[in-house]
Structure formats: C-alpha cells, structure tokens
Coordinates of C-alpha atoms and ligand atoms in Angstrom, one line a residue:
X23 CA 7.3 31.0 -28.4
X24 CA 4.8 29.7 -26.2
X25 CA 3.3 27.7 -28.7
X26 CA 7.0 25.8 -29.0
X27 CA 7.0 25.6 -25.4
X28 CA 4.0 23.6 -24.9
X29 CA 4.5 21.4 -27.9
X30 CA 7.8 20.9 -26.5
X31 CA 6.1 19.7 -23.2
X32 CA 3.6 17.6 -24.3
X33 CA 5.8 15.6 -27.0
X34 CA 8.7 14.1 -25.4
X35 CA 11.1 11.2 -27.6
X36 CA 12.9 8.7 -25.2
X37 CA 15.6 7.2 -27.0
X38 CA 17.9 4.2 -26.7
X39 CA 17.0 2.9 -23.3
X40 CA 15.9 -0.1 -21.6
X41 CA 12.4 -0.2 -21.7
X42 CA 11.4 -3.1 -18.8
X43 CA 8.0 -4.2 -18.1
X44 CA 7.1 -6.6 -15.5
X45 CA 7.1 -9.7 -18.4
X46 CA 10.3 -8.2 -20.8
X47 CA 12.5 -6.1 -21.0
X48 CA 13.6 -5.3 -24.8
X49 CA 15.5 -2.3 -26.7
X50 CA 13.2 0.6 -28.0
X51 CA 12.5 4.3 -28.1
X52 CA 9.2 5.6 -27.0
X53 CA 7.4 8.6 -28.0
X54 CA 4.8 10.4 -25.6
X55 CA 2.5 13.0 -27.1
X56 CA -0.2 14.6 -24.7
X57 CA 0.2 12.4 -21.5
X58 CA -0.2 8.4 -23.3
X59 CA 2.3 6.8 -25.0
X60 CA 1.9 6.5 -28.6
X61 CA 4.2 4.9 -30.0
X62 CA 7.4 1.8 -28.7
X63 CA 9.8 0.7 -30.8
X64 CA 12.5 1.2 -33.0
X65 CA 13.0 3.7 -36.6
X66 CA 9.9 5.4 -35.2
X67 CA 9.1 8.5 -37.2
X68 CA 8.6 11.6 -34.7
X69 CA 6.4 15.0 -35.0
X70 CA 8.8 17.9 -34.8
X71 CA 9.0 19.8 -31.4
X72 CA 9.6 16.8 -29.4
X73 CA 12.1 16.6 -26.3
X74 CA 14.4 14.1 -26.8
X75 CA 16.2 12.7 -23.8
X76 CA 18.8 9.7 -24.5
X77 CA 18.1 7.0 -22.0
X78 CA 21.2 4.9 -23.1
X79 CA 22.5 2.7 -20.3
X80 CA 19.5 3.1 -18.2
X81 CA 16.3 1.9 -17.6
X82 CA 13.1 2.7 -18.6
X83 CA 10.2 1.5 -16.5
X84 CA 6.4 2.1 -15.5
X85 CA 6.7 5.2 -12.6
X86 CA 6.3 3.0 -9.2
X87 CA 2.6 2.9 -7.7
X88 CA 2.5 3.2 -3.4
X89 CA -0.2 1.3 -2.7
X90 CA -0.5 2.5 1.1
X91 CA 0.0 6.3 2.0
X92 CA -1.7 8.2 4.5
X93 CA -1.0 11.8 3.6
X94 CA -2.3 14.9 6.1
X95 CA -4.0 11.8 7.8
X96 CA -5.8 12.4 11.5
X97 CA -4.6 10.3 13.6
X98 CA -4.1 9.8 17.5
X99 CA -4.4 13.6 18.0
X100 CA -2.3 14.9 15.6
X101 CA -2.5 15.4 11.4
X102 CA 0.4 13.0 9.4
X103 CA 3.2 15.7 8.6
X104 CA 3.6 15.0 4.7
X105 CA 0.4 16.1 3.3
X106 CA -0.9 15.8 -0.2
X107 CA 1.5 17.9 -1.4
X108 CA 4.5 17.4 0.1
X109 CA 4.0 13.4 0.2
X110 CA 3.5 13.3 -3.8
X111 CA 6.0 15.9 -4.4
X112 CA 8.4 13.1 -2.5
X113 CA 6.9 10.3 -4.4
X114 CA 7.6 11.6 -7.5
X115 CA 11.4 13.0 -6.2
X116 CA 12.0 8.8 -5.9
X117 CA 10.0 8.0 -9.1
X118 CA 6.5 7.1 -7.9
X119 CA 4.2 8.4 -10.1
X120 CA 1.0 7.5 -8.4
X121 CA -0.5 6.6 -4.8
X122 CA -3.1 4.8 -3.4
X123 CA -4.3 6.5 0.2
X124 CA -6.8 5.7 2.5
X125 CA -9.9 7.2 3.1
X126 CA -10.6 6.5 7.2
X127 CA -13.9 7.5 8.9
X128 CA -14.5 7.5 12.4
X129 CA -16.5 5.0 14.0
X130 CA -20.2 6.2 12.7
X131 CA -19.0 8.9 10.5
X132 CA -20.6 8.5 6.5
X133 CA -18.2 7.1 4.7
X134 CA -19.1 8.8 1.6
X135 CA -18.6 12.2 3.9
X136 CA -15.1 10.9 4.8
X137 CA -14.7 10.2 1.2
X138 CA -15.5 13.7 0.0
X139 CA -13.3 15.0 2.9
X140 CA -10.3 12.9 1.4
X141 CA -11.2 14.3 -2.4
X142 CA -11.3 17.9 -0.8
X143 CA -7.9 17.7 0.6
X144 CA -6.1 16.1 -2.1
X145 CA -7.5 17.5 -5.3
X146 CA -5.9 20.6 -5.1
X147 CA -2.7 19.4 -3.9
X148 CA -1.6 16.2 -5.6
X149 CA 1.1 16.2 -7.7
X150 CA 0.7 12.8 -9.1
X151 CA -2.3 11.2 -9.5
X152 CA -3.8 9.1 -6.8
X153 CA -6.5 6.8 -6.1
X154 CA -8.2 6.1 -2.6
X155 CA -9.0 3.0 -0.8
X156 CA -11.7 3.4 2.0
X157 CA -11.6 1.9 5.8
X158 CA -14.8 0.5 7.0
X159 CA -14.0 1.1 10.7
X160 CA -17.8 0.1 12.0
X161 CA -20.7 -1.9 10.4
X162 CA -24.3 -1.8 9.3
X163 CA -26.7 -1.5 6.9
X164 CA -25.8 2.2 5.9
X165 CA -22.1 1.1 5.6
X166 CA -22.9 -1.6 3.3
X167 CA -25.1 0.5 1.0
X168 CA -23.0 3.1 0.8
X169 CA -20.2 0.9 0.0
X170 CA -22.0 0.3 -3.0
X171 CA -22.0 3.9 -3.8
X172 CA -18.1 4.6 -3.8
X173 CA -17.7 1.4 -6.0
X174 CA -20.4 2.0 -8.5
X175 CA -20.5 5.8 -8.5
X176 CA -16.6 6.9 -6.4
X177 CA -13.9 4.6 -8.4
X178 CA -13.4 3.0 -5.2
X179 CA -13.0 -0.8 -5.4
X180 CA -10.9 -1.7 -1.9
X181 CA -11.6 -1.7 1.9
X182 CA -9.2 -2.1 4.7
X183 CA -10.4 -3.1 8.1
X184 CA -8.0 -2.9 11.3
X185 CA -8.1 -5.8 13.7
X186 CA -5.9 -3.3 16.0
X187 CA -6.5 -0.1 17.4
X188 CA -9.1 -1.3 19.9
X189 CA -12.3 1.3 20.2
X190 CA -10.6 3.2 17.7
X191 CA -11.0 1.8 14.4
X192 CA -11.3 -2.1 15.5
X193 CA -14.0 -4.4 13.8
X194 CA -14.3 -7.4 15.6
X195 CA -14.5 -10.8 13.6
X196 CA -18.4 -11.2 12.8
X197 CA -18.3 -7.3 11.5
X198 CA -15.2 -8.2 9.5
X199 CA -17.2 -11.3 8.2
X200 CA -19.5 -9.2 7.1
X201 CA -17.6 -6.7 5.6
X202 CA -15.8 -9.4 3.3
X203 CA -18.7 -11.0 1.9
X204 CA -20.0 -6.9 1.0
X205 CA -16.6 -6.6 -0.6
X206 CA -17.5 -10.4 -2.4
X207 CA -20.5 -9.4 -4.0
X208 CA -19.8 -5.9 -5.0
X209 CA -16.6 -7.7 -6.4
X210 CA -13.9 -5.3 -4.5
X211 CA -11.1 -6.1 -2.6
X212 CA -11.2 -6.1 1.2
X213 CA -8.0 -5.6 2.6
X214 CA -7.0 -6.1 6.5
X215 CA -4.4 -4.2 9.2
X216 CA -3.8 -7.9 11.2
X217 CA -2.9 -7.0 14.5
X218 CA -4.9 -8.7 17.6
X219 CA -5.4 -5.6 19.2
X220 CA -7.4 -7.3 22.2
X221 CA -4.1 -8.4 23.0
X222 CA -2.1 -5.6 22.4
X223 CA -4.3 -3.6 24.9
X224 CA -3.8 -6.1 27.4
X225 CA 0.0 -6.2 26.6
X226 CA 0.3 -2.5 26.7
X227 CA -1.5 -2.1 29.9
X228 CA 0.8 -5.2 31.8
X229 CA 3.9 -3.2 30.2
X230 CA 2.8 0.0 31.4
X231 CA 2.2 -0.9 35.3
X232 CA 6.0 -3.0 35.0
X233 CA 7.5 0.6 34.3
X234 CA 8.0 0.7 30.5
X235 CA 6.7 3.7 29.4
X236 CA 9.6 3.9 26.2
X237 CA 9.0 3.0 22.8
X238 CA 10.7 -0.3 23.0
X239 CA 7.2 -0.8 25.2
X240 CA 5.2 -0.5 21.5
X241 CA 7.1 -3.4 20.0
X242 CA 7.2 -5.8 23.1
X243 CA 3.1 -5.0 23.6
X244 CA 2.7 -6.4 19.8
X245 CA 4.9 -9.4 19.4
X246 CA 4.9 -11.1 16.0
X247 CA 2.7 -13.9 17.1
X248 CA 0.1 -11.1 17.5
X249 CA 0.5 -9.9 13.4
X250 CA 0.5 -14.4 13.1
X251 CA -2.8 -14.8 14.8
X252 CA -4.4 -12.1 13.1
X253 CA -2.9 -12.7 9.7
X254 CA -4.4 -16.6 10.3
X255 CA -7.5 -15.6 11.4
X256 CA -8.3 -13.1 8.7
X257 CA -7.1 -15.3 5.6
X258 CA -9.9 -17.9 7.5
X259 CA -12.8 -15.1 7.5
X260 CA -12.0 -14.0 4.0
X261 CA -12.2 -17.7 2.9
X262 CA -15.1 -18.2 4.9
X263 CA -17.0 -15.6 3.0
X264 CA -15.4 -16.2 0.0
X265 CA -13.8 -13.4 -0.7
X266 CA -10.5 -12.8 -1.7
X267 CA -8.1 -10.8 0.9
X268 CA -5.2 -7.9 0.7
X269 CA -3.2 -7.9 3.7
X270 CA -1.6 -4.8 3.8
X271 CA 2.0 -3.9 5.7
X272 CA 3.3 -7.3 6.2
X273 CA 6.2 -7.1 9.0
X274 CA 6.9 -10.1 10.1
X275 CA 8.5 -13.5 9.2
X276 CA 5.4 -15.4 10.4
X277 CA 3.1 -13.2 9.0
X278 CA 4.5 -13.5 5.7
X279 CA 4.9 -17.5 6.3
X280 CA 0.9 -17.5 7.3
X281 CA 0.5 -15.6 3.4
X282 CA 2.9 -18.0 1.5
X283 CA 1.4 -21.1 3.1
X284 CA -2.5 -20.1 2.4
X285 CA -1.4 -19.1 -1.2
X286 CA -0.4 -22.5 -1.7
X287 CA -3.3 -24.3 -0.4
X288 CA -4.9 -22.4 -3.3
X289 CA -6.6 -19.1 -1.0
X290 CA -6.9 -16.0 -2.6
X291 CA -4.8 -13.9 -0.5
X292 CA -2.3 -11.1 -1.9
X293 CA 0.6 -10.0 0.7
X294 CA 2.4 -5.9 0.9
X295 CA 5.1 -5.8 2.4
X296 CA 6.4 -2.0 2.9
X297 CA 9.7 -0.2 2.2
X298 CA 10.2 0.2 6.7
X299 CA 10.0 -3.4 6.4
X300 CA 12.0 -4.1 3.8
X301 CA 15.3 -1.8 4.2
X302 CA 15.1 -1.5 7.8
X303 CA 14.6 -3.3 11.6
X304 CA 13.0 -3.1 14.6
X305 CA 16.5 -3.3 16.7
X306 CA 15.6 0.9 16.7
X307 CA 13.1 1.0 19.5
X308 CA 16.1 0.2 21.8
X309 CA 18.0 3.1 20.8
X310 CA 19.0 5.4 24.2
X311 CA 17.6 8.8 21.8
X312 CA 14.3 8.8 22.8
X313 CA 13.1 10.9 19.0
X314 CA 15.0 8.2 16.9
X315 CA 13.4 4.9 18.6
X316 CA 10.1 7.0 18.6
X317 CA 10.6 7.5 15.1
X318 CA 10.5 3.9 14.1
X319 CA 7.3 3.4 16.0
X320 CA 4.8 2.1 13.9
X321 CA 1.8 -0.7 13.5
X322 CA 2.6 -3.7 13.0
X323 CA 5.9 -3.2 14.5
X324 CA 9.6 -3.2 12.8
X325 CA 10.7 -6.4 13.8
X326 CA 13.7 -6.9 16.3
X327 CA 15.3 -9.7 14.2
X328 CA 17.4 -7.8 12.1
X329 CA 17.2 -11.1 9.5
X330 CA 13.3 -10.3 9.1
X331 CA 14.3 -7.5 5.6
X332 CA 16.1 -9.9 3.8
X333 CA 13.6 -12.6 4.4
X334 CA 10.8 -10.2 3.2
X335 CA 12.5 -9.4 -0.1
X336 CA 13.5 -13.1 -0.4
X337 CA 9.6 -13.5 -0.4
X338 CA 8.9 -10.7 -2.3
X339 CA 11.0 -12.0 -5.1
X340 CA 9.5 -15.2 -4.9
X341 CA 5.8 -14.0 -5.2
X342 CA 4.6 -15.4 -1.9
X343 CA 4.2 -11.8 -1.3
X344 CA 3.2 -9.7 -4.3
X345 CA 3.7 -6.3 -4.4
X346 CA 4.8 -3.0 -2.5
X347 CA 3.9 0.3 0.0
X348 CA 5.0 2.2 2.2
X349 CA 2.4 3.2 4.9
X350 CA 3.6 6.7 4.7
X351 CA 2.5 8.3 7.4
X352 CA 4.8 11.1 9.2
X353 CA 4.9 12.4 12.0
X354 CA 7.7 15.6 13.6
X355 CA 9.7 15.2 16.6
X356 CA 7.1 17.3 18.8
X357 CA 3.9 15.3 17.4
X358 CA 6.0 11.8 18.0
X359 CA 6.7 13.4 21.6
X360 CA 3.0 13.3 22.3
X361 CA 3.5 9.7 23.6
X362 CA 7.0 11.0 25.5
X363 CA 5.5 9.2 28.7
X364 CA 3.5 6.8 27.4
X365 CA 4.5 4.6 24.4
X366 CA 1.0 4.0 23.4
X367 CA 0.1 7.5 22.7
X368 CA 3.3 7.7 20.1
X369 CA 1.6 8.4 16.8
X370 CA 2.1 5.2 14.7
X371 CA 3.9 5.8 11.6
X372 CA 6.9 5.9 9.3
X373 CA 8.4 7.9 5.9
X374 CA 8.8 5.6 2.8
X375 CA 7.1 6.9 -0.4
X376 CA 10.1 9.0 -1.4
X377 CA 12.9 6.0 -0.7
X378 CA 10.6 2.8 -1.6
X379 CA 12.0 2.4 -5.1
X380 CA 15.1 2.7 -4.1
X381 CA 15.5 0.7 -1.2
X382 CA 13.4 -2.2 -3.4
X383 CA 16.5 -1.8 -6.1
X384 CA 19.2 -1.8 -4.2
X385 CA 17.8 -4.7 -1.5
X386 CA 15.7 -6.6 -4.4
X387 CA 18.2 -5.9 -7.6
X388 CA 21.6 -4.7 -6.5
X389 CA 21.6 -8.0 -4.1
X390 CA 20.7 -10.0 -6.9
X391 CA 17.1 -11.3 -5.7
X392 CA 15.4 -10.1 -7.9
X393 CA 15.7 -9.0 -12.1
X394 CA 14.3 -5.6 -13.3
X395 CA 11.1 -7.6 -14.5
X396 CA 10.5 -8.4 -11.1
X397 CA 11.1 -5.0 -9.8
X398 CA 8.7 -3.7 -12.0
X399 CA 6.1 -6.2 -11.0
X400 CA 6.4 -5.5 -7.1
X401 CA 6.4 -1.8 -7.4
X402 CA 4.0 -1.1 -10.4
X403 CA 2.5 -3.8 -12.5
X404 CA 1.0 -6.3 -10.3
X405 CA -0.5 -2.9 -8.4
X406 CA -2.1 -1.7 -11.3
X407 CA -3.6 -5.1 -12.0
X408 CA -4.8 -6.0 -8.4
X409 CA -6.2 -2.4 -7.9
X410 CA -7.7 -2.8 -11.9
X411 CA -5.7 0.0 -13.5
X412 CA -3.6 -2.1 -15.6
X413 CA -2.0 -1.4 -18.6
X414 CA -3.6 2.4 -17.9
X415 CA -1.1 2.3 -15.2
X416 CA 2.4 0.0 -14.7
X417 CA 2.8 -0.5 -18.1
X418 CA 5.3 0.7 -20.7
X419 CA 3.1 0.1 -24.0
X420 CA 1.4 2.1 -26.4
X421 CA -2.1 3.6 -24.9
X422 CA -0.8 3.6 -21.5
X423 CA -0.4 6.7 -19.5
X424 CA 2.7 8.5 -19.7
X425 CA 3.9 7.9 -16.2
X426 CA 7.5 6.9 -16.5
X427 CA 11.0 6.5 -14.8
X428 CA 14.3 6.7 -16.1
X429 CA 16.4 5.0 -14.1
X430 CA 20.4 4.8 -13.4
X431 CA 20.5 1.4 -11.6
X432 CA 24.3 1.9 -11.0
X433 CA 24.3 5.5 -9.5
X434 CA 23.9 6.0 -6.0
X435 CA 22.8 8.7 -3.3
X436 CA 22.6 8.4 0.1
X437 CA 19.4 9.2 2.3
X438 CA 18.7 12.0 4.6
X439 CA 16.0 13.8 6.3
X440 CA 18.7 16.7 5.4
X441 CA 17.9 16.3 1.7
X442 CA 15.0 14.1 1.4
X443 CA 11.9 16.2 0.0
X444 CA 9.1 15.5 2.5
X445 CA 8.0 17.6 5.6
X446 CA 8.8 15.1 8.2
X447 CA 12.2 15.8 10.3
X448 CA 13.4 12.4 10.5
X449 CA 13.9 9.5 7.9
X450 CA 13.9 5.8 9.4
X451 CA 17.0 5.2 6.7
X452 CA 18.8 7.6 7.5
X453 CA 22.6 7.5 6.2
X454 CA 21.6 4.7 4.0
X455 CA 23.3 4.9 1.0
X456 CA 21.7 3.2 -2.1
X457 CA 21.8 2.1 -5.8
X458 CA 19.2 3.4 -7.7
X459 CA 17.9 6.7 -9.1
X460 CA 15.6 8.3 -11.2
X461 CA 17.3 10.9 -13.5
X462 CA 13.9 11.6 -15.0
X463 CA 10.8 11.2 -13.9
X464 CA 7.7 11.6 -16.0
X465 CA 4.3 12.0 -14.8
X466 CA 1.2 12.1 -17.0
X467 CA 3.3 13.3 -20.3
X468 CA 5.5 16.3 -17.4
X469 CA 8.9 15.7 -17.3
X470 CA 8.7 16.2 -13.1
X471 CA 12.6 14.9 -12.5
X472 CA 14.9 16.3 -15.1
X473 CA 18.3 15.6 -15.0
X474 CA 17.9 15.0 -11.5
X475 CA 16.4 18.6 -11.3
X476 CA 12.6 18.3 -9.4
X477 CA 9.9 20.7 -10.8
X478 CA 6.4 19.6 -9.7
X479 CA 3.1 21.7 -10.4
X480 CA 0.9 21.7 -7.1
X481 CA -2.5 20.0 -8.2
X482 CA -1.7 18.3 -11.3
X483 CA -2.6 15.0 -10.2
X484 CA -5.7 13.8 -10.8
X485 CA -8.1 11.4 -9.1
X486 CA -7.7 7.6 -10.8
X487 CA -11.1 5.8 -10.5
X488 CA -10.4 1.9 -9.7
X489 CA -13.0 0.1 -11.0
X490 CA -14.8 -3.3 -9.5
X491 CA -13.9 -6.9 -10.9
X492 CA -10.6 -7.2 -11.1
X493 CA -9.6 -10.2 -12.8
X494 CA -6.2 -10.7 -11.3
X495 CA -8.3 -10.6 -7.9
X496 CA -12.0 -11.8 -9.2
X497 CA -10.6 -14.3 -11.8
X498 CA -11.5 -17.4 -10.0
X499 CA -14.2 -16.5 -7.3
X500 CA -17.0 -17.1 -9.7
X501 CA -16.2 -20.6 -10.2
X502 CA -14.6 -21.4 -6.9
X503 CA -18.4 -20.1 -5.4
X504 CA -20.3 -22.4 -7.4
X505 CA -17.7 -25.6 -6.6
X506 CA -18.4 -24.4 -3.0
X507 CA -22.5 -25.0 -2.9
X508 CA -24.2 -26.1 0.2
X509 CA -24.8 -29.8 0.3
X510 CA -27.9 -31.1 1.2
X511 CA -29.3 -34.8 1.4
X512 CA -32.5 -36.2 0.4
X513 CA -33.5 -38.4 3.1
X514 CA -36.8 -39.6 4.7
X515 CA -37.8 -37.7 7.9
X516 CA -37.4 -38.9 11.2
X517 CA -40.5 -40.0 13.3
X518 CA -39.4 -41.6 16.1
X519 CA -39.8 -40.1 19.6
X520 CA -38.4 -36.8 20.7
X521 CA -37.9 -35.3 24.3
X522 CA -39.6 -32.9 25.3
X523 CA -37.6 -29.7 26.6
X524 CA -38.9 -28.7 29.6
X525 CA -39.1 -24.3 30.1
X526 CA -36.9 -23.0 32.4
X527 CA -38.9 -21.3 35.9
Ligands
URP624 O1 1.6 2.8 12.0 C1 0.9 2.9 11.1 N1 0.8 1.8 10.3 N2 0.2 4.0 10.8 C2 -0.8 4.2 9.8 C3 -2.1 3.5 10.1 C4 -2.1 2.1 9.7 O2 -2.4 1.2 10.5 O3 -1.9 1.8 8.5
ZN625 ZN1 -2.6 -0.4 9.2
ZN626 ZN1 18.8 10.6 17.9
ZN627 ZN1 -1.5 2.2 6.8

C-alpha cells in the first residue's frame, strides 16, 4: 500500500492541456517521474501507477519564479511577518514554485555569516525551493573576497546595493562603482534599490518640521524624480564599470522610461517591475484609515498617478522591462504602527508573492497586452535565464524540474487578507477580483495545489545554487570590454618650458 502511494506520488501523467513556454505554446501530455519531467508529447507510453490529471482547457506552464522576497526579514526594528514558511506556503497557493530572497548584512557584518544566517532560517522551512541574492550594504577588501566565496563556493551569482536608506544600508556612488566592477569580473549580476536617499532624508526631515507625520509624508519625501535620478545615475556607474545592471522594483513611469531608453542605446540593463506596482497605486497613502495607507507604504513608493500600472505592464509586455517580483515583505498592523507618529519609522513593505501571477494574468493577459508566451517569459523564463537556472527552472521540456502550474485562465477568485494564505493581516489588493488560477500546482514532482486543495510539506524546498556567467546577462560583456580599450597615442614628448609650482606656506 505504501509502496502504491509513493509510486503514485512521484509519477504523475498530465494530459491534454496547453503546455506554454515562454517561445510556444503547442498541444501535449507530459509525464513526471521522480521530480523532472521525462517525457512531452503526444501517444506517450506511461509506467503504471501514475496520477493522471486531465488538464483539458487549461494551461500548463513553468510554476512562476519571485525574483525579490524578503521573508522573516529584519528590518527597521521589527522581523517581515511572512516568514519562510508561511511566504512559500503563499507562493506556491498562487502557483510560484520558487523564490529568490535576499541575503542583507548590516553595515560590517560578514557576509558569508549573513549568508549562513539566511540558509539557517530557510532550510528548514521552505516549501519551494529558493535561491538567495546577497546585499553588499558596505565595501572593502573583505567584502570583495568574500564575494568570491558565495559565487564560487555559495551558488550565489547576484548583488543588490541600496542607494536609499541613508546610514542604514546606503553605498554611496564610488563604493557602488566598486561593487559593480567585483560583480564584472566575478561575472555576477549586481543589481540596485535606486532611490536618492540623500534626498529623501532631506525631504523627510522638511516634511516632518511642516507637520506631516502620516504616511502620505513617505510618498511626498520620495518623489519619482528621486527613483529617475537614481535609476540614471546607476545605469551610468554600471556602464562605467562595465558591468551589466538589475534594477530591481521599478515603480515609476520615469524610472521605467530611464530603463527602456538605456536599453536602446545598447546598455546592459534588465528592469523588475513588482506585482504592488503592477495591480495597484499610490492614491492609498491618502486614505483617512491610518493601517490601510500605512499598509501601502513601501520603497520606492506606489505611485500617486493611478495611470502608472497600466503603463508598467504596457512596458512589461513590450520587454523594455523584462521580468517580475514582488518585494514581499510584510509587516502586521502593530509592526506598521511603529511609524504611527512618524512616517519614516513605518516599516517599508508590501504582500505580493501569493497574488503576483494572478494579478500579471489578469492585468497582462485578460487585458490583452500580453499572450501566454509572454506571461511565461515575465514570470518564469527570462528569470531562470537572467539568474542562470534555465531550462532547470521556467521551462516545460524534458530534463527540467518538475515545477509546474495548471492553470484556468478563465476562472476567477477574488483577493482577501480573509483568505489569502500568508501571515500578514492586510493585502494591498484587497477585494480585487481576478482571472487566473492555479487548480494544480506542482512543485519538484508534489502535487502542492490539487484541485484547488493546498497541501504543502514544511522544508521540502531545497536551496537552488545560481551559478556565475550567465549568458543572457554575460553574453556580450566580453566583447563589448575589448571594443572598449583605453586609447593611447604615440607621440614625441614635450620639452619645452614648464612652470614651476610654487609650495604652499
Ligand atoms: O519597501 C521595501 N521595498 N522593503 C523591502 C526592502 C527593499 O528595499 O527592497
Ligand atoms: Zn529595495
Ligand atoms: Zn482601513
Ligand atoms: Zn526588496
């Protein structure tokens, strides 16, 4: 009997469905044995014991990849509400089958400490797998060697550095000069929070002493030419040390301009827009309940013009920007009321992970911006290819992981901190009701979501090493380095008269 069970677990047949990669979409059946995908197509002979689910009318598509959570994440006093567990138990309740997180070390704390730290607390709890990013929140020569250590030895091949959060986690721009060209040669990907947070401290401090103390304070202290300036002066760093550049939660109409413009004069710059961004607006931090504007507080901020969304996912389907996250990163009622004075002690952050792939459906597909090609590129494939996972990960072929969504793209729920499946109290879309859902949901080879039923297993995730050199990201550094030489000229040396300088008493 158990012997049926587990046979019955580990071989699963998916029949007559839609299977949709980010480059076709075609009619097969697929058959799963032990996690990978073994076989695609049609007449396929199967082992006996298999579950069979029909998939007919739906579709069947790589599980979606967050590339930006911060689960059970320190942060201005507090800990994130949704930790490991919870926030992948969420993710895979909305058919996200893996996330990326970030490791983030205080100012002169080891980074490979912080990244053993991370490990520690999500190991046990994942129940997806994940992969981490690392934040290099100070500089010198013991960040840059061990840097070298989490790509060659950790599976760690990104970086973020924050322009914002002055004295906190702020690099200023020869540090972050640095810390590209590191990224350059050891071939990994930095990737940048662009936010001038000189100016937001500033802004905050004028805002403060004219009486705003609400969060509608956070949002006018961080105007979107502040997200511009930074997003301008970052793609100019990265290009100065020629290294390509990730800029990570993209909120604003200008921001994303700044990415789409610098793409076409040929820089190397990917742009991540997040689900906040994407399916809601900043018009909340005016709300008179004090929780729900609180609630929408975040870094960069949701952006007052309610037309920024649509603009986003016009952009996103476009490929000026490339691919999706969330920036998870919850907080309760009585953690967001730490800032209940004093808007710039509001932890920063938003829910997402459990609602991204549907609010990227029904905003993206349902609208009609985008085909489910596209929606498999902006919330799996090009993810697994710019983090150099692919076709492990955000593909639907033979050899690939078994990490897979079924998904009814005419059903429809609507969202509620009521029903959602994260810790947080609140949910920034709220009432929102959607196209979209994932009737199954399978994560390496376990059917997590069946028949809409969620059954997760508490540390069945496993850690996904990203290795260096992507090519999607490191395809045409090499040569663009070598058209960028020095140029010296030969000439005969002056030896004329030269002024003397006198020394200063
Ligand atoms: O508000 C935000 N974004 N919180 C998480 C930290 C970050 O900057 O990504
Ligand atoms: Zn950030
Ligand atoms: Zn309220
Ligand atoms: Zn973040």
């Amino acid at each position: 009997m158990t012997d049926h069970i587990q046979s019955a677990q580990s071989r699963i047949f998916i029949k007559n469905g839609t299977i949709v990669n980010d480059d076709q979409s075609f009619h097969a059946d697929i058959y799963i044995e032990d996690g990978i995908i073994k076989q695609v197509g049609t007449n396929l002979v199967i082992p006996g014991g298999a579950r069979t689910i029909d998939a007919r009318g739906k579709f069947v598509m790589p599980g979606g990849i967050d590339t930006h959570t911060h689960f059970q994440m320190p942060f201005m006093g507090t800990v994130s509400a949704d930790d490991f567990y919870s926030g992948t138990k969420a993710a895979l309740a909305g058919g996200t089958t893996m996330i990326i997180d970030f490791v983030i070390p205080q100012k002169g704390e080891s980074l490979l400490d912080a990244y053993e730290k991370w490990r520690g607390w999500a190991d046990a709890k994942v129940c997806c797998d994940y992969g981490l990013h690392v934040a290099v929140t100070w500089w010198n020569d013991q960040v840059s060697k061990e840097m070298d250590v989490l790509c060659s030895e950790k599976g760690v091949n990104s970086y973020k550095v924050f322009m914002a959060y002055k004295d906190v986690f702020m690099l200023d721009d020869d540090e972050i000069y640095h810390c590209f060209k590191r990224c350059k040669e050891l071939k990994a990907l930095p990737m940048v929070h662009a936010e001038n947070g000189h100016l937001i401290a500033i802004k905050s401090r004028e805002l403060l002493q004219q009486g705003v103390s609400g969060p509608e304070g956070h949002l006018q202290s961080r105007p979107e030419e502040v997200e511009e300036e930074a997003t301008t002066r970052a793609i100019t760093i990265a290009d100065q040390a020629g290294a390509p550049l990730y800029v990570v939660h993209v909120m604003s109409k200008s921001s994303a301009n700044v990415i789409s413009k610098a793409r076409r004069e040929g820089k190397i710059v990917f742009g991540e827009p997040i689900a906040a961004g994407l399916g809601t607006d900043g018009t909340h931090h005016y709300n008179k309940c004090w929780r729900h504007a609180a609630g929408h507080v975040m870094g960069p901020p949701l952006r007052a013009d309610p037309t920024t969304p649509g603009y986003l996912m016009d952009l996103l389907a476009n490929n000026d920007l490339q691919l999706t996250g969330t920036d998870n990163c919850t907080f309760n009622a009585d953690q967001k009321a730490i800032g209940k004075d004093n808007f710039t002690r509001i932890p920063n952050g938003v829910n997402g992970v459990e609602d991204r792939m549907s609010i990227i459906w029904e905003k993206g597909v349902y609208s009609g911006k985008m085909d489910p090609c596209r929606f498999v590129a902006v919330t799996s494939a090009t993810a697994a290819k710019v983090f150099n996972i692919y076709p492990k990960k955000g593909r639907i072929a033979v050899g690939s992981d078994a990490d897979i969504v079924i998904w009814n793209g005419e059903a429809t729920r609507t969202i509620s901190a009521k029903t959602h499946h994260q810790a947080v109290d609140f949910n920034i879309f709220e009432g929102m009701t959607v196209h979209g859902v994932p009737e199954y949901v399978i994560t390496g080879g376990s059917i997590v979501m069946d028949e809409g039923q969620l059954k997760v297993t508490q540390g069945l995730g496993r850690f996904v090493p990203t290795p260096v050199n992507s090519q999607t990201v490191f395809g045409r550094v090499g040569n663009r380095e070598k058209s960028r030489q020095p140029q010296i000229v030969e000439r005969e040396p002056y030896t004329g008269p030269v002024v003397e300088i006198k020394e200063e008493d």
